Amino acid sequence: HPEGELATAQGAGAAKTPFVVSQHSDVPLEQIAARAAAPLWAQIAPDPAQARRAIAAGAKALAVNAGPDLSWDQLQRLRDASTVPLLLKGVLSPDQAVTAIEKGAQGLIVSNHGGKTIDGLPASIDALPKITAAVGARVPVLVDSGFRRGTDILKALALGARAVLVGRPVLYGLAAYGPDGVRATLEMLHSELALALGLCGKPNLASLDPSLVKLHRR
């Protein structure tokens, strides 16, 4: 879509949904913030300059990539210098999750980055239960990578995730109908989740529990 992240921000705002802006965005965060009608988060490298710029542009949280260039000391320094919540994105093991919290992470995003970096990484949904069990209620645990339907989201929430991030479905909506497609996609996921809750006999998200999900191990 010719407006890219600007149109995505507009559509997400219409659906009252926060938008996580990639560090690789084609549009500067400052311009996206001017179009946004819902909170923006910034996905950044472990770079204090990127963090300061994102916060100055109005980012309400920072998602720091857990890549090979990240050290725990860097995460701790970013946390000490940040005035907004700091989440570590790319967590795939309980040990990594616990250490991240000890080093100042205020939230975790279980993610294999869509499998586009190393395709042999475990699926996020497989890593999620052990991480939520290890973390407990200390910090919110979010998840992404591979979530396409409301039933996918329900499974993640039942396994302890506080929220689910979606990427590709939003891009499909954006490519087809621009901002209206983004809004329609997000509203469709909300509707599918509500229907799945009802079909499971659950009145609300708080009533979800892991017994709803059976993981098949090979």
PDB file of C-alpha atoms in Angstrom:
ATOM      1  CA  HIS A   1       0.000   0.000   0.000  1.00  0.00           C
ATOM      2  CA  PRO A   2       1.494   3.402  -0.885  1.00  0.00           C
ATOM      3  CA  GLU A   3       0.974   4.807   2.618  1.00  0.00           C
ATOM      4  CA  GLY A   4       2.413   1.770   4.391  1.00  0.00           C
ATOM      5  CA  GLU A   5       2.778   2.350   8.114  1.00  0.00           C
ATOM      6  CA  LEU A   6       0.758   5.572   7.995  1.00  0.00           C
ATOM      7  CA  ALA A   7      -2.291   3.704   6.741  1.00  0.00           C
ATOM      8  CA  THR A   8      -1.637   0.892   9.221  1.00  0.00           C
ATOM      9  CA  ALA A   9      -1.572   3.365  12.109  1.00  0.00           C
ATOM     10  CA  GLN A  10      -4.805   4.932  10.891  1.00  0.00           C
ATOM     11  CA  GLY A  11      -6.563   1.559  10.583  1.00  0.00           C
ATOM     12  CA  ALA A  12      -5.270   0.296  13.940  1.00  0.00           C
ATOM     13  CA  GLY A  13      -6.472   3.489  15.589  1.00  0.00           C
ATOM     14  CA  ALA A  14      -9.935   3.032  14.084  1.00  0.00           C
ATOM     15  CA  ALA A  15      -9.984  -0.441  15.659  1.00  0.00           C
ATOM     16  CA  LYS A  16      -8.731   0.972  19.001  1.00  0.00           C
ATOM     17  CA  THR A  17      -5.654  -1.252  18.769  1.00  0.00           C
ATOM     18  CA  PRO A  18      -2.062  -0.308  19.645  1.00  0.00           C
ATOM     19  CA  PHE A  19       0.475  -0.423  16.819  1.00  0.00           C
ATOM     20  CA  VAL A  20       4.050  -1.683  17.270  1.00  0.00           C
ATOM     21  CA  VAL A  21       6.246   0.199  14.790  1.00  0.00           C
ATOM     22  CA  SER A  22       9.271  -1.667  13.451  1.00  0.00           C
ATOM     23  CA  GLN A  23      12.713  -0.103  13.514  1.00  0.00           C
ATOM     24  CA  HIS A  24      12.769  -0.921   9.782  1.00  0.00           C
ATOM     25  CA  SER A  25       9.698   1.179   9.040  1.00  0.00           C
ATOM     26  CA  ASP A  26       9.754   3.036   5.720  1.00  0.00           C
ATOM     27  CA  VAL A  27       8.133   6.024   7.453  1.00  0.00           C
ATOM     28  CA  PRO A  28       9.725   7.927  10.370  1.00  0.00           C
ATOM     29  CA  LEU A  29       8.094   7.227  13.717  1.00  0.00           C
ATOM     30  CA  GLU A  30       7.370  10.931  14.159  1.00  0.00           C
ATOM     31  CA  GLN A  31       5.159  10.943  11.056  1.00  0.00           C
ATOM     32  CA  ILE A  32       3.372   7.775  12.132  1.00  0.00           C
ATOM     33  CA  ALA A  33       2.687   9.283  15.563  1.00  0.00           C
ATOM     34  CA  ALA A  34       1.031  12.270  13.881  1.00  0.00           C
ATOM     35  CA  ARG A  35      -1.425   9.938  12.118  1.00  0.00           C
ATOM     36  CA  ALA A  36      -2.000   7.478  14.975  1.00  0.00           C
ATOM     37  CA  ALA A  37      -5.223   7.439  16.981  1.00  0.00           C
ATOM     38  CA  ALA A  38      -4.165   4.645  19.361  1.00  0.00           C
ATOM     39  CA  PRO A  39      -0.997   4.101  21.429  1.00  0.00           C
ATOM     40  CA  LEU A  40       2.232   3.403  19.552  1.00  0.00           C
ATOM     41  CA  TRP A  41       4.999   1.099  20.720  1.00  0.00           C
ATOM     42  CA  ALA A  42       8.429   1.097  19.097  1.00  0.00           C
ATOM     43  CA  GLN A  43      10.393  -2.026  18.246  1.00  0.00           C
ATOM     44  CA  ILE A  44      14.054  -1.054  18.473  1.00  0.00           C
ATOM     45  CA  ALA A  45      17.600  -2.380  18.541  1.00  0.00           C
ATOM     46  CA  PRO A  46      19.449  -2.162  21.886  1.00  0.00           C
ATOM     47  CA  ASP A  47      20.488   1.391  21.064  1.00  0.00           C
ATOM     48  CA  PRO A  48      19.999   4.258  23.557  1.00  0.00           C
ATOM     49  CA  ALA A  49      19.734   6.767  20.700  1.00  0.00           C
ATOM     50  CA  GLN A  50      16.862   4.797  19.147  1.00  0.00           C
ATOM     51  CA  ALA A  51      15.195   4.568  22.548  1.00  0.00           C
ATOM     52  CA  ARG A  52      15.417   8.315  23.167  1.00  0.00           C
ATOM     53  CA  ARG A  53      14.089   9.132  19.707  1.00  0.00           C
ATOM     54  CA  ALA A  54      11.167   6.717  20.078  1.00  0.00           C
ATOM     55  CA  ILE A  55      10.195   8.113  23.471  1.00  0.00           C
ATOM     56  CA  ALA A  56      10.452  11.689  22.190  1.00  0.00           C
ATOM     57  CA  ALA A  57       8.154  10.745  19.289  1.00  0.00           C
ATOM     58  CA  GLY A  58       5.532   9.528  21.738  1.00  0.00           C
ATOM     59  CA  ALA A  59       6.119   5.776  21.986  1.00  0.00           C
ATOM     60  CA  LYS A  60       4.326   4.370  25.026  1.00  0.00           C
ATOM     61  CA  ALA A  61       6.567   1.288  25.291  1.00  0.00           C
ATOM     62  CA  LEU A  62       9.780  -0.077  23.797  1.00  0.00           C
ATOM     63  CA  ALA A  63      10.188  -3.620  22.463  1.00  0.00           C
ATOM     64  CA  VAL A  64      13.880  -4.437  22.308  1.00  0.00           C
ATOM     65  CA  ASN A  65      14.951  -7.195  19.922  1.00  0.00           C
ATOM     66  CA  ALA A  66      16.669 -10.124  21.629  1.00  0.00           C
ATOM     67  CA  GLY A  67      19.219 -10.555  18.861  1.00  0.00           C
ATOM     68  CA  PRO A  68      22.851 -11.698  18.945  1.00  0.00           C
ATOM     69  CA  ASP A  69      23.982  -8.098  19.456  1.00  0.00           C
ATOM     70  CA  LEU A  70      22.099  -7.747  22.747  1.00  0.00           C
ATOM     71  CA  SER A  71      23.892  -8.160  26.062  1.00  0.00           C
ATOM     72  CA  TRP A  72      22.182  -8.200  29.439  1.00  0.00           C
ATOM     73  CA  ASP A  73      24.162  -5.122  30.456  1.00  0.00           C
ATOM     74  CA  GLN A  74      22.729  -3.264  27.446  1.00  0.00           C
ATOM     75  CA  LEU A  75      19.201  -4.228  28.453  1.00  0.00           C
ATOM     76  CA  GLN A  76      19.794  -3.041  32.002  1.00  0.00           C
ATOM     77  CA  ARG A  77      21.195   0.306  30.827  1.00  0.00           C
ATOM     78  CA  LEU A  78      18.254   0.811  28.473  1.00  0.00           C
ATOM     79  CA  ARG A  79      15.840   0.055  31.293  1.00  0.00           C
ATOM     80  CA  ASP A  80      17.541   2.497  33.645  1.00  0.00           C
ATOM     81  CA  ALA A  81      17.400   5.243  31.011  1.00  0.00           C
ATOM     82  CA  SER A  82      13.853   4.600  29.796  1.00  0.00           C
ATOM     83  CA  THR A  83      10.802   6.519  30.963  1.00  0.00           C
ATOM     84  CA  VAL A  84       8.369   4.023  29.374  1.00  0.00           C
ATOM     85  CA  PRO A  85       7.944   0.260  29.871  1.00  0.00           C
ATOM     86  CA  LEU A  86      10.663  -1.887  28.303  1.00  0.00           C
ATOM     87  CA  LEU A  87       9.838  -5.316  26.853  1.00  0.00           C
ATOM     88  CA  LEU A  88      12.249  -7.922  25.498  1.00  0.00           C
ATOM     89  CA  LYS A  89      11.100  -9.372  22.150  1.00  0.00           C
ATOM     90  CA  GLY A  90      12.316 -12.740  20.927  1.00  0.00           C
ATOM     91  CA  VAL A  91      12.226 -14.726  24.178  1.00  0.00           C
ATOM     92  CA  LEU A  92      12.010 -18.496  23.584  1.00  0.00           C
ATOM     93  CA  SER A  93      13.196 -20.137  26.821  1.00  0.00           C
ATOM     94  CA  PRO A  94      12.242 -19.934  30.505  1.00  0.00           C
ATOM     95  CA  ASP A  95      15.852 -19.226  31.551  1.00  0.00           C
ATOM     96  CA  GLN A  96      16.077 -16.309  29.128  1.00  0.00           C
ATOM     97  CA  ALA A  97      12.744 -14.991  30.382  1.00  0.00           C
ATOM     98  CA  VAL A  98      13.769 -15.091  34.048  1.00  0.00           C
ATOM     99  CA  THR A  99      17.138 -13.447  33.363  1.00  0.00           C
ATOM    100  CA  ALA A 100      15.480 -10.710  31.304  1.00  0.00           C
ATOM    101  CA  ILE A 101      13.219  -9.841  34.231  1.00  0.00           C
ATOM    102  CA  GLU A 102      16.188  -9.781  36.596  1.00  0.00           C
ATOM    103  CA  LYS A 103      17.911  -7.341  34.228  1.00  0.00           C
ATOM    104  CA  GLY A 104      14.970  -4.973  34.180  1.00  0.00           C
ATOM    105  CA  ALA A 105      12.573  -6.116  31.458  1.00  0.00           C
ATOM    106  CA  GLN A 106       9.038  -5.080  32.389  1.00  0.00           C
ATOM    107  CA  GLY A 107       7.421  -7.372  29.860  1.00  0.00           C
ATOM    108  CA  LEU A 108       8.316 -10.209  27.495  1.00  0.00           C
ATOM    109  CA  ILE A 109       7.301 -11.014  23.933  1.00  0.00           C
ATOM    110  CA  VAL A 110       7.617 -14.701  23.108  1.00  0.00           C
ATOM    111  CA  SER A 111       8.595 -14.675  19.444  1.00  0.00           C
ATOM    112  CA  ASN A 112      10.624 -16.491  16.811  1.00  0.00           C
ATOM    113  CA  HIS A 113      10.346 -13.361  14.637  1.00  0.00           C
ATOM    114  CA  GLY A 114       7.988 -15.149  12.265  1.00  0.00           C
ATOM    115  CA  GLY A 115      10.611 -17.817  11.563  1.00  0.00           C
ATOM    116  CA  LYS A 116      12.225 -15.516   9.018  1.00  0.00           C
ATOM    117  CA  THR A 117      15.616 -15.315  10.750  1.00  0.00           C
ATOM    118  CA  ILE A 118      16.272 -18.959  11.667  1.00  0.00           C
ATOM    119  CA  ASP A 119      13.604 -21.337  10.424  1.00  0.00           C
ATOM    120  CA  GLY A 120      14.642 -24.057  12.880  1.00  0.00           C
ATOM    121  CA  LEU A 121      13.544 -22.100  15.960  1.00  0.00           C
ATOM    122  CA  PRO A 122      10.667 -23.509  18.025  1.00  0.00           C
ATOM    123  CA  ALA A 123       7.183 -22.204  17.338  1.00  0.00           C
ATOM    124  CA  SER A 124       6.183 -19.438  19.722  1.00  0.00           C
ATOM    125  CA  ILE A 125       3.059 -21.311  20.843  1.00  0.00           C
ATOM    126  CA  ASP A 126       5.245 -24.291  21.857  1.00  0.00           C
ATOM    127  CA  ALA A 127       7.620 -22.097  23.873  1.00  0.00           C
ATOM    128  CA  LEU A 128       4.849 -20.095  25.542  1.00  0.00           C
ATOM    129  CA  PRO A 129       3.575 -22.464  28.302  1.00  0.00           C
ATOM    130  CA  LYS A 130       6.973 -23.037  29.930  1.00  0.00           C
ATOM    131  CA  ILE A 131       7.742 -19.335  29.847  1.00  0.00           C
ATOM    132  CA  THR A 132       4.448 -18.263  31.412  1.00  0.00           C
ATOM    133  CA  ALA A 133       4.896 -20.952  34.076  1.00  0.00           C
ATOM    134  CA  ALA A 134       8.394 -19.686  34.889  1.00  0.00           C
ATOM    135  CA  VAL A 135       7.413 -16.013  34.893  1.00  0.00           C
ATOM    136  CA  GLY A 136       4.127 -16.265  36.759  1.00  0.00           C
ATOM    137  CA  ALA A 137       2.584 -12.859  37.403  1.00  0.00           C
ATOM    138  CA  ARG A 138       5.854 -10.938  37.638  1.00  0.00           C
ATOM    139  CA  VAL A 139       5.543  -9.239  34.239  1.00  0.00           C
ATOM    140  CA  PRO A 140       3.110  -9.449  31.311  1.00  0.00           C
ATOM    141  CA  VAL A 141       3.978 -12.074  28.694  1.00  0.00           C
ATOM    142  CA  LEU A 142       2.934 -11.349  25.118  1.00  0.00           C
ATOM    143  CA  VAL A 143       3.379 -13.565  22.057  1.00  0.00           C
ATOM    144  CA  ASP A 144       3.572 -13.309  18.280  1.00  0.00           C
ATOM    145  CA  SER A 145       4.500 -15.311  15.160  1.00  0.00           C
ATOM    146  CA  GLY A 146       1.950 -17.401  13.296  1.00  0.00           C
ATOM    147  CA  PHE A 147      -1.341 -16.147  14.745  1.00  0.00           C
ATOM    148  CA  ARG A 148      -3.943 -15.914  11.989  1.00  0.00           C
ATOM    149  CA  ARG A 149      -7.384 -16.534  13.536  1.00  0.00           C
ATOM    150  CA  GLY A 150      -9.356 -15.766  16.656  1.00  0.00           C
ATOM    151  CA  THR A 151      -9.001 -19.391  17.763  1.00  0.00           C
ATOM    152  CA  ASP A 152      -5.209 -19.025  17.557  1.00  0.00           C
ATOM    153  CA  ILE A 153      -5.431 -16.011  19.852  1.00  0.00           C
ATOM    154  CA  LEU A 154      -7.686 -17.868  22.282  1.00  0.00           C
ATOM    155  CA  LYS A 155      -5.136 -20.678  22.575  1.00  0.00           C
ATOM    156  CA  ALA A 156      -2.329 -18.241  23.368  1.00  0.00           C
ATOM    157  CA  LEU A 157      -4.393 -16.437  26.004  1.00  0.00           C
ATOM    158  CA  ALA A 158      -5.412 -19.756  27.541  1.00  0.00           C
ATOM    159  CA  LEU A 159      -1.734 -20.695  27.813  1.00  0.00           C
ATOM    160  CA  GLY A 160      -0.985 -17.552  29.805  1.00  0.00           C
ATOM    161  CA  ALA A 161      -0.258 -14.804  27.288  1.00  0.00           C
ATOM    162  CA  ARG A 162      -1.645 -11.388  28.206  1.00  0.00           C
ATOM    163  CA  ALA A 163      -1.911 -10.283  24.580  1.00  0.00           C
ATOM    164  CA  VAL A 164      -1.173 -11.460  21.047  1.00  0.00           C
ATOM    165  CA  LEU A 165       0.620  -9.418  18.394  1.00  0.00           C
ATOM    166  CA  VAL A 166      -0.428  -9.963  14.779  1.00  0.00           C
ATOM    167  CA  GLY A 167       1.470  -8.940  11.674  1.00  0.00           C
ATOM    168  CA  ARG A 168       0.734 -10.748   8.446  1.00  0.00           C
ATOM    169  CA  PRO A 169      -3.087 -10.658   8.694  1.00  0.00           C
ATOM    170  CA  VAL A 170      -2.878  -6.874   9.088  1.00  0.00           C
ATOM    171  CA  LEU A 171      -0.673  -6.634   6.006  1.00  0.00           C
ATOM    172  CA  TYR A 172      -3.215  -8.626   4.001  1.00  0.00           C
ATOM    173  CA  GLY A 173      -5.943  -6.215   5.049  1.00  0.00           C
ATOM    174  CA  LEU A 174      -3.714  -3.229   4.292  1.00  0.00           C
ATOM    175  CA  ALA A 175      -2.849  -4.499   0.809  1.00  0.00           C
ATOM    176  CA  ALA A 176      -6.486  -5.163  -0.046  1.00  0.00           C
ATOM    177  CA  TYR A 177      -8.300  -2.133   1.373  1.00  0.00           C
ATOM    178  CA  GLY A 178      -5.842   0.253   3.017  1.00  0.00           C
ATOM    179  CA  PRO A 179      -6.739   1.638   6.452  1.00  0.00           C
ATOM    180  CA  ASP A 180     -10.260   0.189   6.212  1.00  0.00           C
ATOM    181  CA  GLY A 181      -8.736  -3.237   5.573  1.00  0.00           C
ATOM    182  CA  VAL A 182      -6.530  -2.959   8.655  1.00  0.00           C
ATOM    183  CA  ARG A 183      -9.517  -1.992  10.780  1.00  0.00           C
ATOM    184  CA  ALA A 184     -11.678  -4.774   9.318  1.00  0.00           C
ATOM    185  CA  THR A 185      -8.957  -7.379   9.901  1.00  0.00           C
ATOM    186  CA  LEU A 186      -8.503  -6.437  13.553  1.00  0.00           C
ATOM    187  CA  GLU A 187     -12.255  -6.289  14.159  1.00  0.00           C
ATOM    188  CA  MET A 188     -12.615  -9.694  12.500  1.00  0.00           C
ATOM    189  CA  LEU A 189     -10.046 -11.164  14.886  1.00  0.00           C
ATOM    190  CA  HIS A 190     -11.908  -9.642  17.848  1.00  0.00           C
ATOM    191  CA  SER A 191     -15.194 -11.134  16.607  1.00  0.00           C
ATOM    192  CA  GLU A 192     -13.629 -14.556  16.036  1.00  0.00           C
ATOM    193  CA  LEU A 193     -12.133 -14.488  19.526  1.00  0.00           C
ATOM    194  CA  ALA A 194     -15.496 -13.561  21.071  1.00  0.00           C
ATOM    195  CA  LEU A 195     -17.214 -16.380  19.160  1.00  0.00           C
ATOM    196  CA  ALA A 196     -14.532 -18.874  20.208  1.00  0.00           C
ATOM    197  CA  LEU A 197     -14.960 -17.833  23.850  1.00  0.00           C
ATOM    198  CA  GLY A 198     -18.674 -18.485  23.655  1.00  0.00           C
ATOM    199  CA  LEU A 199     -18.243 -21.850  21.937  1.00  0.00           C
ATOM    200  CA  CYS A 200     -15.818 -22.873  24.709  1.00  0.00           C
ATOM    201  CA  GLY A 201     -18.366 -21.873  27.338  1.00  0.00           C
ATOM    202  CA  LYS A 202     -16.148 -19.097  28.699  1.00  0.00           C
ATOM    203  CA  PRO A 203     -17.771 -15.758  29.623  1.00  0.00           C
ATOM    204  CA  ASN A 204     -14.597 -13.647  29.468  1.00  0.00           C
ATOM    205  CA  LEU A 205     -10.837 -13.737  28.962  1.00  0.00           C
ATOM    206  CA  ALA A 206     -10.162 -14.076  32.681  1.00  0.00           C
ATOM    207  CA  SER A 207     -11.934 -17.442  32.673  1.00  0.00           C
ATOM    208  CA  LEU A 208      -9.504 -19.008  30.177  1.00  0.00           C
ATOM    209  CA  ASP A 209      -7.099 -21.671  31.408  1.00  0.00           C
ATOM    210  CA  PRO A 210      -4.579 -24.123  29.899  1.00  0.00           C
ATOM    211  CA  SER A 211      -7.011 -27.041  30.037  1.00  0.00           C
ATOM    212  CA  LEU A 212      -8.603 -25.693  26.842  1.00  0.00           C
ATOM    213  CA  VAL A 213      -5.466 -26.453  24.835  1.00  0.00           C
ATOM    214  CA  LYS A 214      -3.925 -29.832  24.044  1.00  0.00           C
ATOM    215  CA  LEU A 215      -0.392 -29.668  22.699  1.00  0.00           C
ATOM    216  CA  HIS A 216       0.630 -32.612  20.550  1.00  0.00           C
ATOM    217  CA  ARG A 217       4.323 -33.453  20.910  1.00  0.00           C
ATOM    218  CA  ARG A 218       6.227 -35.360  18.257  1.00  0.00           C
TER     219      ARG A 218
END
